[in-house]
Amino acid sequence: MQSGQAQIKVVLLGDSGVGKSSLVLRFVADNFKIDSDSTVGASYMGKSLQFNDKTIKFNIWDTAGQERYHSLAKMYYRDAQAAIITYDITKRESFEGLKRYYRELQEFGPKDIVINIAGNKEDLVETEAVPPEEAKEFASSIGAIYRKTSAKTNYGVEQMFRDIAAKVLPDV
Ligand code: GDP
């Protein structure tokens, strides 16, 4: 690894309303704003995490609304090392949508991009609509990491980024 601060570009994918902006807000600012507006277009936020004696900066691109701005796709994915494809565990259709985002990643994303599937809204597990086994099976079929998260309670959020760093930069 190069000396100095290592950086990882992470792009977010997933249907509107699954909680992408909330996850970034939680990770970056340790904050959760209920009824946040859906993002339009692409936005970017940075956050650093300490790993033993190394600091890794995550540059996180939020794609909410991306499907309406298809021309952004190439620029959006350029040099991304990781993608988080999020679904809402209480909404089956947001899980069905994962395949489409995966295809889009294959089309526009770098070949060796690390993929993480986030089953968000873990705090609503009582109304879970997708059996976790099915989600894990899908993730493993595309070589992705699978993790449940909650932007509301902070469940699994930092760990998801640590998993990503460990896979993108195995020597940290
Ligand atoms: P985006 O369109 O994917 O960026 O989704 P948002 O971050 O705007 O979130 C959509 C809605 O889901 C908002 O009302 C959020 O407050 C809510 N939300 C996001 N994450 C969670 C979560 O982990 N748990 C619960 N209960 N609600 C969440």
PDB file of C-alpha atoms and ligand atoms in Angstrom, residues 14-23 32-39 62 64-65 86 88 120-124 149-153, ligand 1:
ATOM      1  CA  GLY A  14     -30.483   0.658  -4.219  1.00  0.00           C
ATOM      2  CA  ASP A  15     -34.070   1.748  -4.625  1.00  0.00           C
ATOM      3  CA  SER A  16     -35.274   5.090  -3.373  1.00  0.00           C
ATOM      4  CA  GLY A  17     -36.444   4.840   0.250  1.00  0.00           C
ATOM      5  CA  VAL A  18     -34.288   1.869   1.337  1.00  0.00           C
ATOM      6  CA  GLY A  19     -32.186   4.154   3.546  1.00  0.00           C
ATOM      7  CA  LYS A  20     -29.021   4.926   1.556  1.00  0.00           C
ATOM      8  CA  SER A  21     -28.790   8.573   2.606  1.00  0.00           C
ATOM      9  CA  SER A  22     -29.611   7.648   6.193  1.00  0.00           C
ATOM     10  CA  LEU A  23     -26.822   5.039   6.249  1.00  0.00           C
ATOM     11  CA  PHE A  32     -30.197   9.739  12.004  1.00  0.00           C
ATOM     12  CA  LYS A  33     -32.754  12.142  10.738  1.00  0.00           C
ATOM     13  CA  ILE A  34     -36.242  10.719  10.520  1.00  0.00           C
ATOM     14  CA  ASP A  35     -38.151  11.561   7.343  1.00  0.00           C
ATOM     15  CA  SER A  36     -35.060  12.783   5.540  1.00  0.00           C
ATOM     16  CA  ASP A  37     -35.710  13.875   1.969  1.00  0.00           C
ATOM     17  CA  SER A  38     -34.649  11.529  -0.798  1.00  0.00           C
ATOM     18  CA  THR A  39     -31.439  12.745  -2.371  1.00  0.00           C
ATOM     19  CA  ASP A  62     -24.782   8.451  -2.689  1.00  0.00           C
ATOM     20  CA  ALA A  64     -30.238   8.092  -4.711  1.00  0.00           C
ATOM     21  CA  GLY A  65     -32.194   9.126  -7.764  1.00  0.00           C
ATOM     22  CA  THR A  86     -28.958  -1.677  -0.165  1.00  0.00           C
ATOM     23  CA  ASP A  88     -35.126  -2.566   2.809  1.00  0.00           C
ATOM     24  CA  ASN A 120     -31.234  -2.137   5.974  1.00  0.00           C
ATOM     25  CA  LYS A 121     -33.911  -1.309   8.607  1.00  0.00           C
ATOM     26  CA  GLU A 122     -32.825  -4.193  10.802  1.00  0.00           C
ATOM     27  CA  ASP A 123     -34.748  -2.467  13.643  1.00  0.00           C
ATOM     28  CA  LEU A 124     -37.942  -3.508  11.787  1.00  0.00           C
ATOM     29  CA  THR A 149     -27.804  -2.705   9.044  1.00  0.00           C
ATOM     30  CA  SER A 150     -29.982  -0.133  10.726  1.00  0.00           C
ATOM     31  CA  ALA A 151     -29.354   3.531  10.088  1.00  0.00           C
ATOM     32  CA  LYS A 152     -31.821   4.159  12.890  1.00  0.00           C
ATOM     33  CA  THR A 153     -30.067   2.209  15.661  1.00  0.00           C
TER      34      THR A 153
HETATM   35  P1  GDP B   1     -32.815   6.663   0.293  1.00  0.00           P
HETATM   36  O1  GDP B   1     -33.859   7.180  -0.633  1.00  0.00           O
HETATM   37  O2  GDP B   1     -32.412   5.254  -0.034  1.00  0.00           O
HETATM   38  O3  GDP B   1     -31.609   7.558   0.452  1.00  0.00           O
HETATM   39  O4  GDP B   1     -33.507   6.548   1.727  1.00  0.00           O
HETATM   40  P2  GDP B   1     -33.545   7.596   2.961  1.00  0.00           P
HETATM   41  O5  GDP B   1     -32.226   7.566   3.676  1.00  0.00           O
HETATM   42  O6  GDP B   1     -34.038   8.892   2.477  1.00  0.00           O
HETATM   43  O7  GDP B   1     -34.593   6.876   3.911  1.00  0.00           O
HETATM   44  C1  GDP B   1     -35.927   6.652   3.511  1.00  0.00           C
HETATM   45  C2  GDP B   1     -36.813   6.557   4.737  1.00  0.00           C
HETATM   46  O8  GDP B   1     -36.473   5.399   5.517  1.00  0.00           O
HETATM   47  C3  GDP B   1     -36.681   7.747   5.682  1.00  0.00           C
HETATM   48  O9  GDP B   1     -37.961   8.045   6.218  1.00  0.00           O
HETATM   49  C4  GDP B   1     -35.733   7.246   6.773  1.00  0.00           C
HETATM   50  O10 GDP B   1     -35.944   7.900   7.996  1.00  0.00           O
HETATM   51  C5  GDP B   1     -36.122   5.772   6.842  1.00  0.00           C
HETATM   52  N1  GDP B   1     -35.009   4.901   7.270  1.00  0.00           N
HETATM   53  C6  GDP B   1     -33.765   4.860   6.760  1.00  0.00           C
HETATM   54  N2  GDP B   1     -33.023   3.934   7.379  1.00  0.00           N
HETATM   55  C7  GDP B   1     -33.805   3.369   8.320  1.00  0.00           C
HETATM   56  C8  GDP B   1     -33.611   2.334   9.296  1.00  0.00           C
HETATM   57  O11 GDP B   1     -32.539   1.717   9.450  1.00  0.00           O
HETATM   58  N3  GDP B   1     -34.691   2.019  10.077  1.00  0.00           N
HETATM   59  C9  GDP B   1     -35.895   2.650   9.956  1.00  0.00           C
HETATM   60  N4  GDP B   1     -36.872   2.257  10.769  1.00  0.00           N
HETATM   61  N5  GDP B   1     -36.129   3.623   9.048  1.00  0.00           N
HETATM   62  C10 GDP B   1     -35.083   3.978   8.241  1.00  0.00           C
END
